[in-house]
C-alpha cells in the first residue's frame, strides 16, 4: 500500500467515527496526514515527497493502531504525538496542559498579514506577561518574535507550568522567560508593557456540550463560569495596576463576545482580526481599563 492510500483509508475511518477536531486540524484528511506522517517519523512538511512511497506491513499496522487509539480514546491528536505546532513553531504538550491553539499566536508571528500587534508596541516595550500561560507557547512565541523583551509566564496550574518549563528549555529561552506560579496577578511584581492572556472563557452551557476530545483537557483551562467571564472580571479589574502607562492587554475570548460586551458595556475594546474573524481577540489600553474599571 502507498502512503497516499493509507492516508485516504485512515481519513475515511476518522470520518466514519465522527471524531472532533480543533486541536491543530479542522478535518479528517488533515488529521490523518498529521498522524500518519508523525507515526512514520516523517517531517510534517514531507507529504509531497512521501505521497507515492510504498509502505511495509509493519508500518501500516503501526499507523492503523495509532488511528484506532485516536478513535477509541478520543484523545486529541496532539496528546498522542505530544507535539503541537503554532505558527510553524513546535511545542511539547501532554495532558497536564491544554493543547495550544491560541489565536493570539497569529498576532505575534505573522505569516498571513494579521499581526496588528506591532502597531501597539513601543521602543519601551520590554516587559511582557503571558498570563494563563498553559504550556508556555505564547510566552515562547513572544520571546522569539521580540528579541528585546523579557517574558513572565504565569499560571495557577503547577502541572501546566511543568509543561511550560519543558518548552522554555526546548527553545533555550531560560534566560528570557521566567515562570511564576500565580493566581492571576497575586504572585506577580512590577509592571508590564504588554500582557497577553488566553484565559479560561467557555461559558457553562457550552462546557456541557463539549466534544469528548475537549474533556481530556484540564477543565481549569476551559471553564469560565456561567457567562464565561468569571476569571475575566477580576483580571480586568486588577490588570491596570500591573501595566505601564502605554501598556496594552491582548485578551482572547473565543465565541463569548456577546457575554463580554454585556459584562463590560462601557469598555473601549479594539477588536483584532485573526483567521477566526474579528470577534475573538481584543485589545485594551491601560487608559481604557483605568477609565472604566478602577
Ligand atoms: C485557555 S488556557 C490557555 C493556555 C495557553 N495560554 C494557550 O493559549 O494555550 C487557560 C490557562 O489559564 C490557567 N488559569 C486558570 N485559572 C487561572 C488563574 N486564576 N490564574 C492564572 N492562571 C489560570 C489554566 O491553568 C490554563 O493553563
mmCIF file of C-alpha atoms and ligand atoms in Angstrom:
data_model
loop_
_atom_site.group_PDB
_atom_site.id
_atom_site.type_symbol
_atom_site.label_atom_id
_atom_site.label_comp_id
_atom_site.label_asym_id
_atom_site.label_seq_id
_atom_site.Cartn_x
_atom_site.Cartn_y
_atom_site.Cartn_z
ATOM 1 C CA UNK A 1 0.000 0.000 0.000
ATOM 2 C CA UNK A 2 1.187 3.512 -0.801
ATOM 3 C CA UNK A 3 1.296 6.274 1.790
ATOM 4 C CA UNK A 4 -1.379 8.216 -0.085
ATOM 5 C CA UNK A 5 -3.728 5.196 0.012
ATOM 6 C CA UNK A 6 -3.124 4.708 3.723
ATOM 7 C CA UNK A 7 -3.934 8.358 4.409
ATOM 8 C CA UNK A 8 -7.119 8.003 2.372
ATOM 9 C CA UNK A 9 -8.349 4.868 4.186
ATOM 10 C CA UNK A 10 -7.463 6.214 7.627
ATOM 11 C CA UNK A 11 -9.147 9.533 6.941
ATOM 12 C CA UNK A 12 -12.308 7.619 5.955
ATOM 13 C CA UNK A 13 -12.184 5.810 9.314
ATOM 14 C CA UNK A 14 -11.848 9.098 11.181
ATOM 15 C CA UNK A 15 -14.778 10.498 9.225
ATOM 16 C CA UNK A 16 -16.985 7.477 9.931
ATOM 17 C CA UNK A 17 -16.116 7.642 13.635
ATOM 18 C CA UNK A 18 -17.253 11.292 13.691
ATOM 19 C CA UNK A 19 -14.371 12.396 15.831
ATOM 20 C CA UNK A 20 -13.991 16.071 16.706
ATOM 21 C CA UNK A 21 -11.218 18.352 15.526
ATOM 22 C CA UNK A 22 -9.962 21.727 16.664
ATOM 23 C CA UNK A 23 -6.665 20.736 18.241
ATOM 24 C CA UNK A 24 -4.421 21.519 15.286
ATOM 25 C CA UNK A 25 -6.562 20.398 12.348
ATOM 26 C CA UNK A 26 -10.117 21.018 11.209
ATOM 27 C CA UNK A 27 -10.931 17.893 9.157
ATOM 28 C CA UNK A 28 -10.394 14.136 8.836
ATOM 29 C CA UNK A 29 -7.937 14.297 5.946
ATOM 30 C CA UNK A 30 -5.544 16.756 7.619
ATOM 31 C CA UNK A 31 -5.784 14.801 10.874
ATOM 32 C CA UNK A 32 -4.899 11.578 9.022
ATOM 33 C CA UNK A 33 -1.964 13.255 7.248
ATOM 34 C CA UNK A 34 -0.623 14.532 10.559
ATOM 35 C CA UNK A 35 -0.946 11.215 12.399
ATOM 36 C CA UNK A 36 0.381 9.100 9.517
ATOM 37 C CA UNK A 37 3.464 11.264 8.930
ATOM 38 C CA UNK A 38 4.182 11.534 12.642
ATOM 39 C CA UNK A 39 3.724 7.795 13.174
ATOM 40 C CA UNK A 40 6.193 7.014 10.369
ATOM 41 C CA UNK A 41 8.673 9.596 11.737
ATOM 42 C CA UNK A 42 8.403 11.743 8.628
ATOM 43 C CA UNK A 43 8.565 15.554 8.807
ATOM 44 C CA UNK A 44 5.091 17.100 8.676
ATOM 45 C CA UNK A 45 6.011 19.084 5.558
ATOM 46 C CA UNK A 46 7.183 15.986 3.661
ATOM 47 C CA UNK A 47 3.781 14.898 2.304
ATOM 48 C CA UNK A 48 4.522 15.674 -1.350
ATOM 49 C CA UNK A 49 7.736 13.685 -1.497
ATOM 50 C CA UNK A 50 6.338 10.745 0.532
ATOM 51 C CA UNK A 51 2.991 10.511 -1.264
ATOM 52 C CA UNK A 52 3.833 7.607 -3.612
ATOM 53 C CA UNK A 53 6.070 5.767 -1.139
ATOM 54 C CA UNK A 54 5.229 2.062 -0.698
ATOM 55 C CA UNK A 55 4.853 1.053 2.951
ATOM 56 C CA UNK A 56 5.611 -2.326 4.517
ATOM 57 C CA UNK A 57 3.172 -4.288 6.707
ATOM 58 C CA UNK A 58 4.779 -3.200 9.979
ATOM 59 C CA UNK A 59 4.431 0.480 9.031
ATOM 60 C CA UNK A 60 0.804 0.036 8.030
ATOM 61 C CA UNK A 61 -0.026 -1.787 11.272
ATOM 62 C CA UNK A 62 1.665 0.905 13.345
ATOM 63 C CA UNK A 63 -0.432 3.606 11.695
ATOM 64 C CA UNK A 64 -3.652 1.581 11.987
ATOM 65 C CA UNK A 65 -3.063 1.102 15.716
ATOM 66 C CA UNK A 66 -2.498 4.809 16.244
ATOM 67 C CA UNK A 67 -5.657 5.803 14.366
ATOM 68 C CA UNK A 68 -7.634 3.171 16.289
ATOM 69 C CA UNK A 69 -6.323 4.665 19.521
ATOM 70 C CA UNK A 70 -7.345 8.163 18.354
ATOM 71 C CA UNK A 71 -10.874 6.874 17.642
ATOM 72 C CA UNK A 72 -11.283 4.673 20.724
ATOM 73 C CA UNK A 73 -9.928 7.146 23.300
ATOM 74 C CA UNK A 74 -10.926 10.428 21.590
ATOM 75 C CA UNK A 75 -7.618 11.828 22.827
ATOM 76 C CA UNK A 76 -6.699 14.942 20.831
ATOM 77 C CA UNK A 77 -4.021 14.038 18.276
ATOM 78 C CA UNK A 78 -1.565 16.398 19.960
ATOM 79 C CA UNK A 79 -1.751 14.385 23.194
ATOM 80 C CA UNK A 80 -0.929 11.247 21.196
ATOM 81 C CA UNK A 81 2.024 12.824 19.396
ATOM 82 C CA UNK A 82 2.998 15.037 22.382
ATOM 83 C CA UNK A 83 3.640 17.772 19.895
ATOM 84 C CA UNK A 84 1.664 20.824 18.778
ATOM 85 C CA UNK A 85 2.628 23.421 16.210
ATOM 86 C CA UNK A 86 1.757 27.104 16.397
ATOM 87 C CA UNK A 87 2.795 29.444 13.588
ATOM 88 C CA UNK A 88 5.340 26.882 12.431
ATOM 89 C CA UNK A 89 6.953 26.554 15.862
ATOM 90 C CA UNK A 90 6.865 23.142 17.618
ATOM 91 C CA UNK A 91 5.813 22.786 21.245
ATOM 92 C CA UNK A 92 5.873 19.854 23.625
ATOM 93 C CA UNK A 93 2.445 19.043 25.034
ATOM 94 C CA UNK A 94 0.785 16.464 27.253
ATOM 95 C CA UNK A 95 -2.477 16.293 29.159
ATOM 96 C CA UNK A 96 -1.122 18.347 32.078
ATOM 97 C CA UNK A 97 -1.886 21.386 29.922
ATOM 98 C CA UNK A 98 -4.442 22.401 27.278
ATOM 99 C CA UNK A 99 -3.390 21.835 23.643
ATOM 100 C CA UNK A 100 -2.088 25.233 22.458
ATOM 101 C CA UNK A 101 -4.183 26.861 19.720
ATOM 102 C CA UNK A 102 -4.431 30.496 20.747
ATOM 103 C CA UNK A 103 -5.310 32.995 18.029
ATOM 104 C CA UNK A 104 -3.005 35.448 19.794
ATOM 105 C CA UNK A 105 -0.138 33.477 18.225
ATOM 106 C CA UNK A 106 -1.146 34.894 14.824
ATOM 107 C CA UNK A 107 -0.816 38.414 16.168
ATOM 108 C CA UNK A 108 2.703 37.751 17.431
ATOM 109 C CA UNK A 109 4.102 35.791 14.477
ATOM 110 C CA UNK A 110 2.510 36.877 11.294
ATOM 111 C CA UNK A 111 2.708 34.823 8.098
ATOM 112 C CA UNK A 112 -0.771 35.790 6.847
ATOM 113 C CA UNK A 113 -0.721 39.524 7.330
ATOM 114 C CA UNK A 114 -2.615 39.786 10.605
ATOM 115 C CA UNK A 115 -0.041 40.827 13.211
ATOM 116 C CA UNK A 116 -1.612 44.153 14.134
ATOM 117 C CA UNK A 117 0.129 43.873 17.459
ATOM 118 C CA UNK A 118 3.293 45.592 16.236
ATOM 119 C CA UNK A 119 1.392 48.845 15.846
ATOM 120 C CA UNK A 120 0.668 48.850 19.583
ATOM 121 C CA UNK A 121 4.207 48.180 20.749
ATOM 122 C CA UNK A 122 6.817 50.806 21.549
ATOM 123 C CA UNK A 123 10.572 51.097 21.800
ATOM 124 C CA UNK A 124 9.925 50.916 25.505
ATOM 125 C CA UNK A 125 8.146 47.544 25.305
ATOM 126 C CA UNK A 126 10.466 45.374 27.384
ATOM 127 C CA UNK A 127 8.400 43.503 29.924
ATOM 128 C CA UNK A 128 5.843 41.030 28.588
ATOM 129 C CA UNK A 129 3.452 38.955 30.685
ATOM 130 C CA UNK A 130 1.825 35.791 29.356
ATOM 131 C CA UNK A 131 -0.911 35.371 31.937
ATOM 132 C CA UNK A 132 -2.600 31.934 31.948
ATOM 133 C CA UNK A 133 0.388 30.592 30.050
ATOM 134 C CA UNK A 134 -0.549 26.880 29.930
ATOM 135 C CA UNK A 135 2.261 25.132 28.061
ATOM 136 C CA UNK A 136 4.090 28.443 27.637
ATOM 137 C CA UNK A 137 3.556 28.699 23.885
ATOM 138 C CA UNK A 138 2.605 32.401 23.777
ATOM 139 C CA UNK A 139 5.495 33.269 26.094
ATOM 140 C CA UNK A 140 7.902 31.406 23.813
ATOM 141 C CA UNK A 141 6.481 32.984 20.647
ATOM 142 C CA UNK A 142 6.727 36.468 22.195
ATOM 143 C CA UNK A 143 10.337 35.894 23.232
ATOM 144 C CA UNK A 144 11.202 34.614 19.755
ATOM 145 C CA UNK A 145 9.390 37.433 17.937
ATOM 146 C CA UNK A 146 10.529 40.329 20.119
ATOM 147 C CA UNK A 147 14.256 39.948 20.848
ATOM 148 C CA UNK A 148 14.364 42.934 23.226
ATOM 149 C CA UNK A 149 11.800 41.687 25.723
ATOM 150 C CA UNK A 150 11.859 39.504 28.765
ATOM 151 C CA UNK A 151 8.769 37.448 29.442
ATOM 152 C CA UNK A 152 6.966 36.303 32.575
ATOM 153 C CA UNK A 153 4.849 33.194 32.084
ATOM 154 C CA UNK A 154 2.257 32.780 34.845
ATOM 155 C CA UNK A 155 -0.339 30.129 35.573
ATOM 156 C CA UNK A 156 -2.314 28.854 38.545
ATOM 157 C CA UNK A 157 -1.668 25.249 37.499
ATOM 158 C CA UNK A 158 1.695 23.859 38.590
ATOM 159 C CA UNK A 159 1.120 20.960 36.187
ATOM 160 C CA UNK A 160 0.753 23.338 33.250
ATOM 161 C CA UNK A 161 3.869 25.180 34.395
ATOM 162 C CA UNK A 162 5.822 21.902 34.337
ATOM 163 C CA UNK A 163 4.937 21.640 30.649
ATOM 164 C CA UNK A 164 5.788 25.331 30.116
ATOM 165 C CA UNK A 165 9.236 24.714 31.601
ATOM 166 C CA UNK A 166 9.832 21.950 29.053
ATOM 167 C CA UNK A 167 9.009 24.367 26.231
ATOM 168 C CA UNK A 168 11.130 27.164 27.667
ATOM 169 C CA UNK A 169 14.072 24.747 27.717
ATOM 170 C CA UNK A 170 13.224 23.273 24.315
ATOM 171 C CA UNK A 171 13.605 26.740 22.801
ATOM 172 C CA UNK A 172 16.559 27.639 25.049
ATOM 173 C CA UNK A 173 14.826 30.671 26.463
ATOM 174 C CA UNK A 174 15.597 30.132 30.156
ATOM 175 C CA UNK A 175 17.414 33.498 30.236
ATOM 176 C CA UNK A 176 14.480 35.419 28.797
ATOM 177 C CA UNK A 177 11.388 33.716 30.228
ATOM 178 C CA UNK A 178 10.688 33.273 33.919
ATOM 179 C CA UNK A 179 7.721 31.208 35.036
ATOM 180 C CA UNK A 180 5.625 32.097 38.078
ATOM 181 C CA UNK A 181 3.013 30.059 39.899
ATOM 182 C CA UNK A 182 0.278 32.634 40.386
ATOM 183 C CA UNK A 183 -3.455 33.037 40.756
ATOM 184 C CA UNK A 184 -3.945 35.884 38.248
ATOM 185 C CA UNK A 185 -1.561 38.644 39.448
ATOM 186 C CA UNK A 186 -1.250 37.638 43.090
ATOM 187 C CA UNK A 187 2.372 36.448 42.893
ATOM 188 C CA UNK A 188 3.487 38.973 40.273
ATOM 189 C CA UNK A 189 5.548 42.075 40.885
ATOM 190 C CA UNK A 190 6.227 45.210 38.879
ATOM 191 C CA UNK A 191 4.544 46.488 35.746
ATOM 192 C CA UNK A 192 4.342 45.077 32.235
ATOM 193 C CA UNK A 193 4.370 46.802 28.838
ATOM 194 C CA UNK A 194 2.398 44.056 27.129
ATOM 195 C CA UNK A 195 0.056 41.492 28.663
ATOM 196 C CA UNK A 196 -1.063 38.509 26.597
ATOM 197 C CA UNK A 197 -3.876 36.448 28.038
ATOM 198 C CA UNK A 198 -5.841 33.483 26.757
ATOM 199 C CA UNK A 199 -7.867 32.724 29.901
ATOM 200 C CA UNK A 200 -10.492 30.041 30.519
ATOM 201 C CA UNK A 201 -13.632 31.595 28.997
ATOM 202 C CA UNK A 202 -16.011 28.812 27.921
ATOM 203 C CA UNK A 203 -19.494 29.530 29.342
ATOM 204 C CA UNK A 204 -21.200 26.819 31.353
ATOM 205 C CA UNK A 205 -23.802 25.847 28.738
ATOM 206 C CA UNK A 206 -21.039 25.352 26.166
ATOM 207 C CA UNK A 207 -18.996 23.382 28.718
ATOM 208 C CA UNK A 208 -21.860 20.900 29.000
ATOM 209 C CA UNK A 209 -21.804 20.049 25.314
ATOM 210 C CA UNK A 210 -18.063 19.914 24.715
ATOM 211 C CA UNK A 211 -16.973 17.058 22.414
ATOM 212 C CA UNK A 212 -15.143 14.172 24.113
ATOM 213 C CA UNK A 213 -11.730 15.393 22.901
ATOM 214 C CA UNK A 214 -12.028 18.553 24.991
ATOM 215 C CA UNK A 215 -12.884 16.592 28.135
ATOM 216 C CA UNK A 216 -9.316 15.233 28.108
ATOM 217 C CA UNK A 217 -8.046 18.776 28.654
ATOM 218 C CA UNK A 218 -7.854 20.321 32.150
ATOM 219 C CA UNK A 219 -11.283 21.846 32.949
ATOM 220 C CA UNK A 220 -9.409 24.654 34.732
ATOM 221 C CA UNK A 221 -8.095 25.729 31.331
ATOM 222 C CA UNK A 222 -11.537 25.970 29.733
ATOM 223 C CA UNK A 223 -14.354 26.687 32.192
ATOM 224 C CA UNK A 224 -15.221 30.371 32.525
ATOM 225 C CA UNK A 225 -18.357 30.148 34.669
ATOM 226 C CA UNK A 226 -21.974 30.926 33.752
ATOM 227 C CA UNK A 227 -21.195 33.666 31.193
ATOM 228 C CA UNK A 228 -17.550 32.796 30.573
ATOM 229 C CA UNK A 229 -16.430 35.970 32.369
ATOM 230 C CA UNK A 230 -15.747 34.628 35.888
ATOM 231 C CA UNK A 231 -11.964 34.998 35.623
ATOM 232 C CA UNK A 232 -12.043 37.911 33.189
ATOM 233 C CA UNK A 233 -13.847 40.201 35.681
ATOM 234 C CA UNK A 234 -11.081 40.198 38.339
ATOM 235 C CA UNK A 235 -8.450 40.047 35.603
ATOM 236 C CA UNK A 236 -9.589 43.334 34.073
ATOM 237 C CA UNK A 237 -10.058 44.913 37.479
ATOM 238 C CA UNK A 238 -6.509 44.086 38.565
ATOM 239 C CA UNK A 239 -4.669 44.478 35.253
ATOM 240 C CA UNK A 240 -4.177 48.307 35.216
ATOM 241 C CA UNK A 241 -2.187 48.088 38.460
ATOM 242 C CA UNK A 242 0.334 45.867 36.630
ATOM 243 C CA UNK A 243 0.545 47.890 33.403
ATOM 244 C CA UNK A 244 2.937 50.690 32.462
ATOM 245 C CA UNK A 245 1.391 53.897 31.069
ATOM 246 C CA UNK A 246 1.469 52.857 27.406
ATOM 247 C CA UNK A 247 0.829 49.173 28.057
ATOM 248 C CA UNK A 248 -1.799 47.123 26.277
ATOM 249 C CA UNK A 249 -3.555 43.916 27.207
ATOM 250 C CA UNK A 250 -4.415 41.433 24.455
ATOM 251 C CA UNK A 251 -7.244 39.131 25.500
ATOM 252 C CA UNK A 252 -8.738 36.100 23.769
ATOM 253 C CA UNK A 253 -12.413 35.408 24.499
ATOM 254 C CA UNK A 254 -13.395 32.794 21.888
ATOM 255 C CA UNK A 255 -17.078 32.898 20.996
ATOM 256 C CA UNK A 256 -18.032 34.986 24.021
ATOM 257 C CA UNK A 257 -18.194 38.495 22.504
ATOM 258 C CA UNK A 258 -21.849 38.908 23.436
ATOM 259 C CA UNK A 259 -21.174 37.938 27.043
ATOM 260 C CA UNK A 260 -18.084 40.158 27.107
ATOM 261 C CA UNK A 261 -19.987 43.222 25.876
ATOM 262 C CA UNK A 262 -22.800 42.577 28.322
ATOM 263 C CA UNK A 263 -20.331 42.280 31.208
ATOM 264 C CA UNK A 264 -18.268 45.340 30.201
ATOM 265 C CA UNK A 265 -20.642 47.634 28.250
ATOM 266 C CA UNK A 266 -18.524 50.770 28.612
ATOM 267 C CA UNK A 267 -15.108 49.333 27.899
ATOM 268 C CA UNK A 268 -13.399 50.704 24.768
ATOM 269 C CA UNK A 269 -12.109 47.462 23.290
ATOM 270 C CA UNK A 270 -10.231 47.315 19.987
ATOM 271 C CA UNK A 271 -11.177 44.088 18.207
ATOM 272 C CA UNK A 272 -8.241 42.487 16.409
ATOM 273 C CA UNK A 273 -8.623 40.488 13.233
ATOM 274 C CA UNK A 274 -7.388 36.895 13.220
ATOM 275 C CA UNK A 275 -8.061 33.926 10.949
ATOM 276 C CA UNK A 276 -11.224 33.342 13.023
ATOM 277 C CA UNK A 277 -12.619 36.792 12.278
ATOM 278 C CA UNK A 278 -12.831 39.978 14.338
ATOM 279 C CA UNK A 279 -14.771 38.759 17.357
ATOM 280 C CA UNK A 280 -12.408 36.580 19.323
ATOM 281 C CA UNK A 281 -9.403 38.668 20.334
ATOM 282 C CA UNK A 282 -9.475 42.190 21.693
ATOM 283 C CA UNK A 283 -7.004 44.769 22.881
ATOM 284 C CA UNK A 284 -7.366 47.098 25.836
ATOM 285 C CA UNK A 285 -5.122 50.020 26.659
ATOM 286 C CA UNK A 286 -4.273 50.760 30.274
ATOM 287 C CA UNK A 287 -6.114 54.049 29.849
ATOM 288 C CA UNK A 288 -9.310 52.358 28.658
ATOM 289 C CA UNK A 289 -9.169 49.909 31.544
ATOM 290 C CA UNK A 290 -8.411 52.577 34.152
ATOM 291 C CA UNK A 291 -11.175 54.900 32.975
ATOM 292 C CA UNK A 292 -13.811 52.226 33.020
ATOM 293 C CA UNK A 293 -12.998 49.800 35.769
ATOM 294 C CA UNK A 294 -10.838 51.189 38.550
HETATM 295 C C1 LIG B 1 -7.221 28.578 27.744
HETATM 296 S S1 LIG B 1 -5.811 28.031 28.680
HETATM 297 C C2 LIG B 1 -4.564 28.933 27.805
HETATM 298 C C3 LIG B 1 -3.206 28.297 27.851
HETATM 299 C C4 LIG B 1 -2.199 28.918 26.891
HETATM 300 N N1 LIG B 1 -2.002 30.331 27.126
HETATM 301 C C5 LIG B 1 -2.613 28.674 25.454
HETATM 302 O O1 LIG B 1 -3.031 29.635 24.807
HETATM 303 O O2 LIG B 1 -2.528 27.535 25.001
HETATM 304 C C6 LIG B 1 -6.045 28.896 30.179
HETATM 305 C C7 LIG B 1 -4.965 28.717 31.240
HETATM 306 O O3 LIG B 1 -5.329 29.543 32.369
HETATM 307 C C8 LIG B 1 -4.913 28.914 33.555
HETATM 308 N N2 LIG B 1 -5.674 29.504 34.657
HETATM 309 C C9 LIG B 1 -6.933 29.223 35.061
HETATM 310 N N3 LIG B 1 -7.264 29.985 36.119
HETATM 311 C C10 LIG B 1 -6.201 30.779 36.391
HETATM 312 C C11 LIG B 1 -5.922 31.760 37.382
HETATM 313 N N4 LIG B 1 -6.825 32.107 38.315
HETATM 314 N N5 LIG B 1 -4.716 32.366 37.376
HETATM 315 C C12 LIG B 1 -3.779 32.017 36.450
HETATM 316 N N6 LIG B 1 -3.968 31.081 35.505
HETATM 317 C C13 LIG B 1 -5.174 30.476 35.472
HETATM 318 C C14 LIG B 1 -5.166 27.433 33.286
HETATM 319 O O4 LIG B 1 -4.410 26.642 34.147
HETATM 320 C C15 LIG B 1 -4.778 27.321 31.806
HETATM 321 O O5 LIG B 1 -3.450 26.914 31.680
#
